[in-house]
Short mmCIF file of C-alpha atoms in Angstrom, two decimals:
data_model
loop_
_atom_site.label_atom_id
_atom_site.label_comp_id
_atom_site.label_asym_id
_atom_site.label_seq_id
_atom_site.Cartn_x
_atom_site.Cartn_y
_atom_site.Cartn_z
CA MET A 145 82.24 94.00 93.24
CA LYS A 146 85.88 95.13 93.34
CA ILE A 147 86.55 98.23 95.42
CA LEU A 148 89.76 100.19 95.92
CA GLN A 149 89.62 102.06 99.22
CA VAL A 150 92.09 104.96 99.36
CA CYS A 151 92.96 106.38 102.79
CA LYS A 152 95.16 109.24 103.95
CA LYS A 153 96.11 107.26 107.08
CA PHE A 154 96.21 103.55 107.80
CA PRO A 155 92.81 102.56 109.25
CA TYR A 156 94.21 100.81 112.31
CA PRO A 157 94.42 100.86 115.32
CA LEU A 158 90.77 101.71 115.92
CA LYS A 159 91.46 104.66 118.21
CA ASP A 160 89.92 107.53 116.27
CA GLY A 161 86.77 108.18 114.30
CA GLU A 162 88.40 108.11 110.87
CA SER A 163 90.02 104.72 111.41
CA ILE A 164 86.83 103.24 112.85
CA ALA A 165 84.69 104.60 110.01
CA ASN A 166 87.09 103.29 107.34
CA THR A 167 87.64 99.86 108.86
CA TYR A 168 84.03 99.15 109.77
CA ILE A 169 82.64 100.00 106.32
CA SER A 170 85.32 98.01 104.48
CA ARG A 171 84.83 94.99 106.74
CA ALA A 172 81.06 95.11 106.26
CA LEU A 173 81.38 95.43 102.47
CA HIS A 174 83.75 92.46 102.47
CA GLN A 175 81.17 90.45 104.40
CA LYS A 176 78.67 91.34 101.67
CA GLY A 177 80.90 89.70 99.09
CA CYS A 178 83.03 92.63 97.88
CA SER A 179 86.73 92.32 97.15
CA ILE A 180 88.42 95.26 98.86
CA THR A 181 91.93 96.52 98.14
CA LEU A 182 93.40 99.06 100.54
CA LEU A 183 95.82 101.77 99.45
CA ALA A 184 96.79 103.84 102.48
CA MET A 185 99.29 106.49 103.37
CA ASN A 186 101.39 105.28 106.29
CA THR A 187 102.17 108.67 107.72
CA SER A 188 104.86 109.80 110.12
CA LYS A 189 102.13 111.22 112.35
CA HIS A 190 100.17 107.94 112.56
CA TYR A 191 102.76 105.39 111.50
CA LEU A 192 101.89 101.70 111.87
CA ASP A 193 104.22 98.72 111.66
CA LEU A 194 102.09 96.33 109.61
CA GLN A 195 103.49 93.44 111.64
CA GLN A 196 101.33 94.72 114.49
CA LEU A 197 98.09 94.04 112.62
CA PRO A 198 95.95 91.41 114.39
CA GLU A 199 95.10 88.18 112.63
CA ASP A 200 91.44 89.13 112.33
CA PHE A 201 92.34 92.24 110.28
CA ASP A 202 91.77 90.05 107.26
CA HIS A 203 88.97 91.68 105.29
CA TYR A 204 91.22 93.19 102.63
CA THR A 205 92.19 91.17 99.55
CA GLN A 206 95.32 93.30 99.22
CA ILE A 207 96.98 95.98 101.36
CA GLU A 208 99.40 98.53 99.92
CA THR A 209 100.97 101.40 101.88
CA VAL A 210 103.22 104.32 101.05
CA TYR A 211 105.21 106.16 103.69
CA ILE A 212 104.39 109.86 103.86
CA ASP A 213 106.23 112.35 106.03
CA ASN A 214 103.38 114.61 107.11
CA ASN A 215 104.99 116.10 110.18
CA ILE A 216 104.17 119.78 110.45
CA SER A 217 107.02 122.05 109.39
CA TYR A 218 106.51 125.63 110.49
CA ILE A 219 108.86 126.78 107.74
CA GLU A 220 106.73 125.02 105.12
CA ALA A 221 103.56 126.30 106.73
CA PHE A 222 104.92 129.85 106.49
CA LYS A 223 105.95 129.34 102.84
CA HIS A 224 102.47 128.12 101.98
CA LEU A 225 100.98 131.08 103.81
CA ILE A 226 103.03 133.46 101.70
CA LEU A 227 102.19 131.55 98.49
CA ASN A 228 98.51 131.33 99.54
CA LYS A 229 98.51 127.55 99.08
CA SER A 230 96.82 125.15 101.49
CA TYR A 231 99.45 123.45 103.59
CA ASN A 232 96.73 121.17 105.00
CA VAL A 233 96.23 119.75 101.50
CA GLU A 234 99.83 119.77 100.27
CA ARG A 235 100.98 117.52 103.14
CA PHE A 236 99.01 114.68 101.54
CA ILE A 237 100.24 115.09 97.97
CA SER A 238 102.98 112.61 97.12
CA LYS A 239 104.55 111.42 93.89
CA ALA A 240 105.32 108.03 95.47
CA PHE A 241 101.67 107.62 96.46
CA ARG A 242 100.51 108.64 92.98
CA ASP A 243 102.91 106.11 91.42
CA LYS A 244 101.58 103.32 93.67
CA LEU A 245 98.02 104.29 92.73
CA VAL A 246 98.88 104.07 89.01
CA GLN A 247 100.51 100.68 89.56
CA LEU A 248 97.37 99.29 91.19
CA LEU A 249 95.12 100.71 88.48
CA GLU A 250 97.29 99.16 85.78
CA GLN A 251 97.28 95.76 87.51
CA GLN A 252 93.55 95.50 88.22
CA GLN A 253 90.19 96.83 87.10
CA TYR A 254 88.00 98.17 89.91
CA ASP A 255 84.29 98.88 89.90
CA VAL A 256 84.52 101.55 92.61
CA ILE A 257 87.35 103.70 93.89
CA GLN A 258 86.39 105.03 97.31
CA LEU A 259 88.32 108.11 98.44
CA GLU A 260 88.19 108.59 102.20
CA THR A 261 87.96 112.38 102.75
CA ALA A 262 88.29 115.28 100.35
CA TYR A 263 92.04 115.48 100.95
CA LEU A 264 92.45 112.69 98.37
CA CYS A 265 90.69 114.57 95.58
CA PRO A 266 93.99 115.74 93.98
CA TYR A 267 94.48 112.12 92.87
CA ILE A 268 91.26 112.09 90.81
CA PRO A 269 92.99 113.13 87.54
CA THR A 270 95.38 110.20 87.97
CA ILE A 271 92.43 107.85 88.51
CA ARG A 272 90.59 109.18 85.44
CA ALA A 273 93.69 108.69 83.28
CA ASN A 274 94.09 105.08 84.34
CA SER A 275 90.63 103.74 85.20
CA ASN A 276 86.97 103.85 84.21
CA ALA A 277 85.83 103.04 87.75
CA LEU A 278 83.12 104.93 89.60
CA ILE A 279 84.86 107.50 91.81
CA VAL A 280 83.26 107.93 95.22
CA MET A 281 84.27 110.68 97.62
CA ARG A 282 83.30 109.68 101.15
CA ALA A 283 83.21 112.97 103.04
CA HIS A 284 83.92 112.44 106.72
CA ASN A 285 83.45 116.16 107.32
CA VAL A 286 82.99 119.41 105.48
CA GLU A 287 86.66 120.18 105.96
CA TYR A 288 86.57 123.96 105.71
CA GLU A 289 83.78 124.18 108.28
CA ILE A 290 85.94 122.73 111.07
CA TRP A 291 88.37 125.63 110.75
CA GLU A 292 85.62 128.18 110.20
CA ARG A 293 84.04 127.17 113.49
CA MET A 294 87.35 127.39 115.32
CA SER A 295 87.83 130.88 113.89
CA ASP A 296 84.33 131.87 115.01
CA ASN A 297 85.23 130.96 118.60
CA TYR A 298 87.66 133.90 118.74
CA SER A 299 86.56 137.53 118.80
CA PHE A 300 89.84 138.85 117.37
CA GLY A 301 93.54 138.14 117.14
CA PHE A 302 95.94 136.06 115.06
CA LYS A 303 94.23 132.71 115.67
CA LYS A 304 90.91 134.07 114.42
CA TRP A 305 92.57 135.36 111.27
CA TYR A 306 94.74 132.26 110.72
CA PHE A 307 91.96 129.72 111.24
CA GLY A 308 89.73 131.79 108.99
CA HIS A 309 92.47 131.85 106.35
CA ILE A 310 92.80 128.05 106.46
CA SER A 311 89.01 127.74 106.23
CA ARG A 312 88.84 129.92 103.12
CA GLN A 313 91.64 127.94 101.47
CA LEU A 314 89.94 124.62 102.20
CA LYS A 315 86.58 125.88 100.98
CA GLN A 316 88.17 126.93 97.71
CA PHE A 317 89.86 123.51 97.50
CA GLU A 318 86.67 121.56 98.21
CA LYS A 319 84.67 123.59 95.69
CA ALA A 320 87.33 123.04 93.01
CA TYR A 321 86.66 119.27 92.95
CA LEU A 322 82.87 119.27 93.24
CA GLU A 323 82.34 118.16 89.64
CA ASP A 324 85.21 115.68 89.53
CA TYR A 325 83.91 112.67 91.47
CA ASP A 326 80.85 110.66 90.48
CA LEU A 327 79.21 110.04 93.83
CA LEU A 328 79.33 111.92 97.12
CA VAL A 329 78.75 109.94 100.32
CA THR A 330 78.22 111.94 103.51
CA PHE A 331 77.78 110.85 107.12
CA THR A 332 75.15 113.47 107.98
CA GLU A 333 72.26 115.25 106.29
CA ARG A 334 73.75 118.57 107.31
CA ASP A 335 77.04 117.84 105.52
CA LEU A 336 75.09 116.79 102.46
CA GLN A 337 73.30 120.14 102.43
CA GLN A 338 76.57 122.01 102.93
CA TYR A 339 77.97 120.36 99.82
CA ARG A 340 74.81 121.30 97.95
CA LYS A 341 75.28 124.91 99.04
CA MET A 342 78.84 124.84 97.72
CA GLY A 343 77.43 123.81 94.33
CA TYR A 344 77.60 120.02 94.20
CA HIS A 345 75.11 118.56 91.69
CA ASN A 346 76.14 114.93 91.05
CA GLY A 347 74.91 111.77 92.76
CA VAL A 348 74.75 111.72 96.54
CA HIS A 349 74.06 109.16 99.24
CA LEU A 350 73.63 109.65 102.99
CA SER A 351 75.48 106.85 104.80
CA PRO A 352 76.16 107.36 108.53
CA ILE A 353 79.01 105.72 110.37
CA GLY A 354 78.02 102.20 111.35
CA LEU A 355 79.23 100.22 114.34
CA ASN A 356 79.91 96.51 114.65
CA LEU A 357 77.47 96.21 117.51
CA GLU A 358 78.83 92.93 118.84
CA HIS A 359 81.95 94.82 119.93
CA TYR A 360 79.85 96.90 122.32
CA SER A 361 77.65 94.27 123.93
CA GLY A 362 77.92 93.54 127.64
CA ASN A 363 79.57 95.58 130.36
CA ARG A 364 82.20 93.43 132.00
CA ILE A 365 83.29 96.16 134.38
CA SER A 366 81.09 96.79 137.42
CA ILE A 367 80.55 100.51 138.05
CA ASP A 368 80.33 101.74 141.64
CA ALA A 369 77.47 104.25 141.59
CA LYS A 370 78.87 105.93 144.69
CA LYS A 371 81.99 106.99 142.83
CA LYS A 372 81.59 110.37 141.21
CA GLN A 373 83.65 109.72 138.11
CA ILE A 374 83.32 111.02 134.56
CA GLY A 375 85.38 110.14 131.53
CA PHE A 376 86.72 111.90 128.44
CA ILE A 377 88.41 110.22 125.49
CA GLY A 378 89.39 111.66 122.14
CA ALA A 379 92.35 112.12 119.83
CA LEU A 380 94.21 114.98 121.50
CA ASP A 381 96.22 115.82 118.41
CA TRP A 382 92.94 117.00 116.85
CA MET A 383 92.47 120.69 117.60
CA PRO A 384 88.67 120.65 118.18
CA ASN A 385 89.16 118.03 120.93
CA GLN A 386 91.84 120.15 122.60
CA GLU A 387 89.69 123.25 122.29
CA GLY A 388 86.63 121.52 123.76
CA LEU A 389 88.57 120.01 126.64
CA PHE A 390 90.02 123.40 127.67
CA TRP A 391 86.57 124.97 127.37
CA PHE A 392 85.35 122.33 129.81
CA MET A 393 88.29 122.76 132.19
CA GLN A 394 88.03 126.55 132.28
CA GLY A 395 84.27 127.05 132.38
CA ILE A 396 82.71 123.85 133.75
CA TRP A 397 85.20 121.96 135.88
CA PRO A 398 85.50 124.68 138.59
CA LYS A 399 81.70 124.69 138.98
CA LEU A 400 81.67 120.91 139.33
CA GLN A 401 84.39 120.92 141.95
CA ASP A 402 82.34 123.37 144.05
CA ARG A 403 79.16 121.29 143.75
CA VAL A 404 80.64 117.77 143.79
CA PRO A 405 83.92 118.01 145.73
CA GLU A 406 84.66 114.29 145.40
CA ILE A 407 84.27 114.22 141.59
CA GLU A 408 87.03 112.75 139.42
CA LEU A 409 87.68 113.53 135.76
CA HIS A 410 89.58 110.95 133.71
CA ILE A 411 91.17 112.11 130.44
CA ALA A 412 92.48 109.76 127.76
CA GLY A 413 93.64 110.40 124.22
CA ARG A 414 96.29 109.71 121.65
CA ASN A 415 99.22 112.17 121.40
CA THR A 416 98.32 114.01 124.59
CA PRO A 417 100.11 117.39 124.51
CA ASP A 418 102.03 118.77 127.46
CA ASP A 419 99.44 121.43 128.29
CA VAL A 420 96.83 118.69 128.73
CA LYS A 421 99.20 116.57 130.81
CA ALA A 422 99.73 119.63 133.01
CA LEU A 423 96.02 119.50 133.98
CA GLY A 424 96.61 116.34 135.99
CA ASN A 425 96.17 116.29 139.77
CA ASP A 426 94.50 114.13 142.42
CA ARG A 427 91.06 114.82 140.88
CA VAL A 428 92.05 115.05 137.20
CA ILE A 429 93.71 111.85 136.05
CA VAL A 430 95.40 112.12 132.65
CA HIS A 431 95.94 108.64 131.20
CA GLY A 432 97.37 109.55 127.81
CA GLU A 433 96.80 106.91 125.14
CA VAL A 434 95.02 103.83 126.49
CA ALA A 435 95.54 100.32 125.17
CA ASP A 436 91.82 99.58 124.77
CA ALA A 437 89.48 102.52 124.27
CA LEU A 438 86.30 100.49 124.83
CA GLU A 439 87.54 98.98 128.09
CA TYR A 440 88.45 102.48 129.25
CA MET A 441 85.01 103.83 128.35
CA ARG A 442 83.27 100.94 130.12
CA GLN A 443 84.63 102.17 133.47
CA PHE A 444 82.42 105.27 133.52
CA ALA A 445 78.67 105.73 133.69
CA VAL A 446 79.06 109.28 132.32
CA LEU A 447 81.14 110.29 129.32
CA ILE A 448 81.61 113.91 128.31
CA VAL A 449 82.18 115.17 124.76
CA PRO A 450 82.58 118.96 125.06
CA LEU A 451 82.91 120.25 121.50
CA CYS A 452 82.88 123.86 120.34
CA SER A 453 83.96 123.18 116.74
CA GLY A 454 84.40 120.23 114.40
CA GLY A 455 82.20 118.57 111.84
CA GLY A 456 80.81 115.30 110.56
CA MET A 457 79.71 112.64 113.04
CA ARG A 458 81.44 112.00 116.37
CA VAL A 459 82.23 108.29 116.58
CA LYS A 460 83.13 108.44 120.27
CA ILE A 461 79.59 109.64 121.03
CA LEU A 462 78.13 106.70 119.09
CA GLU A 463 80.50 104.31 120.86
CA GLY A 464 79.57 105.68 124.27
CA MET A 465 75.89 105.34 123.46
CA ALA A 466 76.39 101.80 122.14
CA LEU A 467 78.02 100.91 125.47
CA GLY A 468 74.91 102.14 127.27
CA LYS A 469 76.62 105.20 128.73
CA LEU A 470 75.12 108.58 129.46
CA VAL A 471 76.83 110.92 127.00
CA ILE A 472 76.76 114.63 127.77
CA THR A 473 77.78 116.84 124.88
CA THR A 474 77.05 120.10 123.09
CA SER A 475 74.62 120.71 120.23
CA LEU A 476 77.58 120.68 117.87
CA GLY A 477 78.82 117.39 119.32
CA ALA A 478 75.42 115.75 118.80
CA GLU A 479 75.11 117.13 115.27
CA GLY A 480 74.12 114.50 112.73
CA ILE A 481 73.24 111.83 115.30
CA GLN A 482 69.66 113.06 115.76
CA ALA A 483 69.27 111.64 119.26
CA THR A 484 66.70 113.34 121.50
CA ASN A 485 67.99 115.50 124.34
CA GLY A 486 67.00 114.01 127.67
CA GLU A 487 65.98 110.67 126.14
CA GLU A 488 69.04 109.07 124.49
CA ILE A 489 71.61 111.81 125.07
CA VAL A 490 72.06 114.97 127.12
CA ILE A 491 72.90 118.23 125.34
CA ALA A 492 74.15 121.36 127.09
CA ASP A 493 75.80 124.36 125.41
CA ASP A 494 76.04 126.65 128.43
CA PRO A 495 78.75 125.85 131.03
CA GLU A 496 76.22 126.24 133.85
CA ASP A 497 73.81 123.81 132.18
CA PHE A 498 76.63 121.37 131.43
CA ALA A 499 77.77 121.34 135.07
CA ASN A 500 74.20 121.02 136.34
CA ALA A 501 73.53 118.07 134.04
CA ILE A 502 76.60 116.16 135.25
CA LYS A 503 75.69 116.73 138.91
CA TYR A 504 72.03 115.82 138.41
CA TYR A 505 72.68 112.50 136.69
CA LEU A 506 75.46 111.51 139.08
CA ASP A 507 72.97 112.13 141.89
CA HIS A 508 70.18 110.21 140.10
CA PRO A 509 71.67 106.92 138.85
CA SER A 510 68.28 105.48 137.88
CA GLU A 511 67.73 108.37 135.45
CA LEU A 512 71.29 107.98 134.21
CA ASN A 513 70.80 104.26 133.53
CA LYS A 514 67.46 104.91 131.81
CA ILE A 515 69.08 107.24 129.26
CA GLY A 516 72.04 104.89 128.85
CA GLU A 517 69.76 101.98 127.96
CA ALA A 518 67.76 104.15 125.56
CA ALA A 519 71.05 105.26 123.97
CA ARG A 520 72.08 101.66 123.39
CA GLN A 521 68.75 100.84 121.73
CA PHE A 522 68.96 104.01 119.59
CA VAL A 523 72.37 103.05 118.18
CA GLU A 524 71.24 99.48 117.54
CA ALA A 525 68.27 100.81 115.57
CA HIS A 526 70.03 103.49 113.52
CA PHE A 527 73.76 102.70 113.29
CA ASN A 528 73.95 99.00 112.53
CA ASN A 529 76.98 98.63 110.28
CA GLU A 530 75.60 95.61 108.44
CA GLN A 531 72.48 97.45 107.30
CA ILE A 532 74.40 100.62 106.43
CA ALA A 533 76.84 98.63 104.28
CA MET A 534 73.98 96.82 102.56
CA ASP A 535 72.34 100.12 101.64
CA LEU A 536 75.65 101.57 100.42
CA LEU A 537 76.41 98.50 98.30
CA GLU A 538 72.99 98.73 96.64
CA ILE A 539 73.72 102.35 95.71
CA TYR A 540 77.15 101.34 94.36
CA ARG A 541 75.60 98.66 92.16
CA LYS A 542 73.10 101.09 90.66
CA GLU A 543 75.71 103.83 90.18
CA VAL A 544 78.23 101.47 88.57
CA ILE A 545 75.61 100.37 86.02
CA ASN A 546 74.65 104.00 85.28
CA HIS A 547 78.29 105.01 85.12
CA SER A 548 79.07 102.33 82.51
CA VAL A 549 76.19 103.30 80.21
CA PRO A 550 76.81 106.55 78.27
CA GLY A 551 74.19 109.18 78.91
CA VAL A 552 72.62 107.36 81.86
CA HIS A 553 74.82 108.49 84.73
CA THR A 554 73.71 111.71 86.43
#
């Protein structure tokens, strides 16, 4: 099967959930015999010199990139606000990218064109005009819901209005393309239902993010149980991560310092802003971007994922669980993973409960290790990338056959 994977950012390095999700599924499909072509935006925000790709990044038959300047311009953002057009969407619309897409479609015939996120839906008319391939929209999130949740976290003020405005624009955008792609693939059951509520009626498949489990085996770093250390890692240019981290620092960290005076918090993340760097002191160590996220995560028995907004499935939670770590998060953070609180994960929405959970498990390492081992087994059972890719490929085969026979595809 020939697949064209279209991405709004290059899926490497593997330092964020989107890159991990895109790389792991394409690698697994390649291992199942598919020929995968990658067409990716190489954006100013996440620019990659392709010479830096490792030798084992070899699962694509062909790689094509187009440079996109997607730096945020406040002047353009204001113009789009006045014109009531979504600046979030417009930043990913490019004539050069459309031309490259047409060139690929004219050169080759694909069975499946896999769009990674709804932001690529504006290119569907171009695909239809130049290809008969099955168009799959792989929804990493319900995009409007991320901003809706951020708006809901404010009682009043400009941010509440502005985030709500962005949410309404994105909801209108997502609804406008509901009938245009042939198959919707979501990471979580909840996202699937949200698309149904918006009015989606075509084919759908639930396909969670899968992990290459061999990357997470072993724990080469010995953890000193006497050290009271906890770790945080996440892309800090993503607003929900910033929001969650400040929620933790303002409402939970002071309680922890009172109860566990020797505790250390380690913070790592790409594009760390100055206000996060300013949190650093002798007990809060801000690392910025780390060279190897998994080696960083291996240092800590406890990883925190404090999220108050966002959507989809949190890859860093899955990675922490796969490493056998105790992950403490919120209900929203655990959404879509379906792990059991107190068995494979710890969930706390109240700052008091969150602080108490951290202290309790740091004081009871045997309980901590028990949940960490259960977490590892849970991920191995439910998020094996090989099995997830096999299931997805079977759906693709059926949908491609239906799509090619008039009157059969639904």
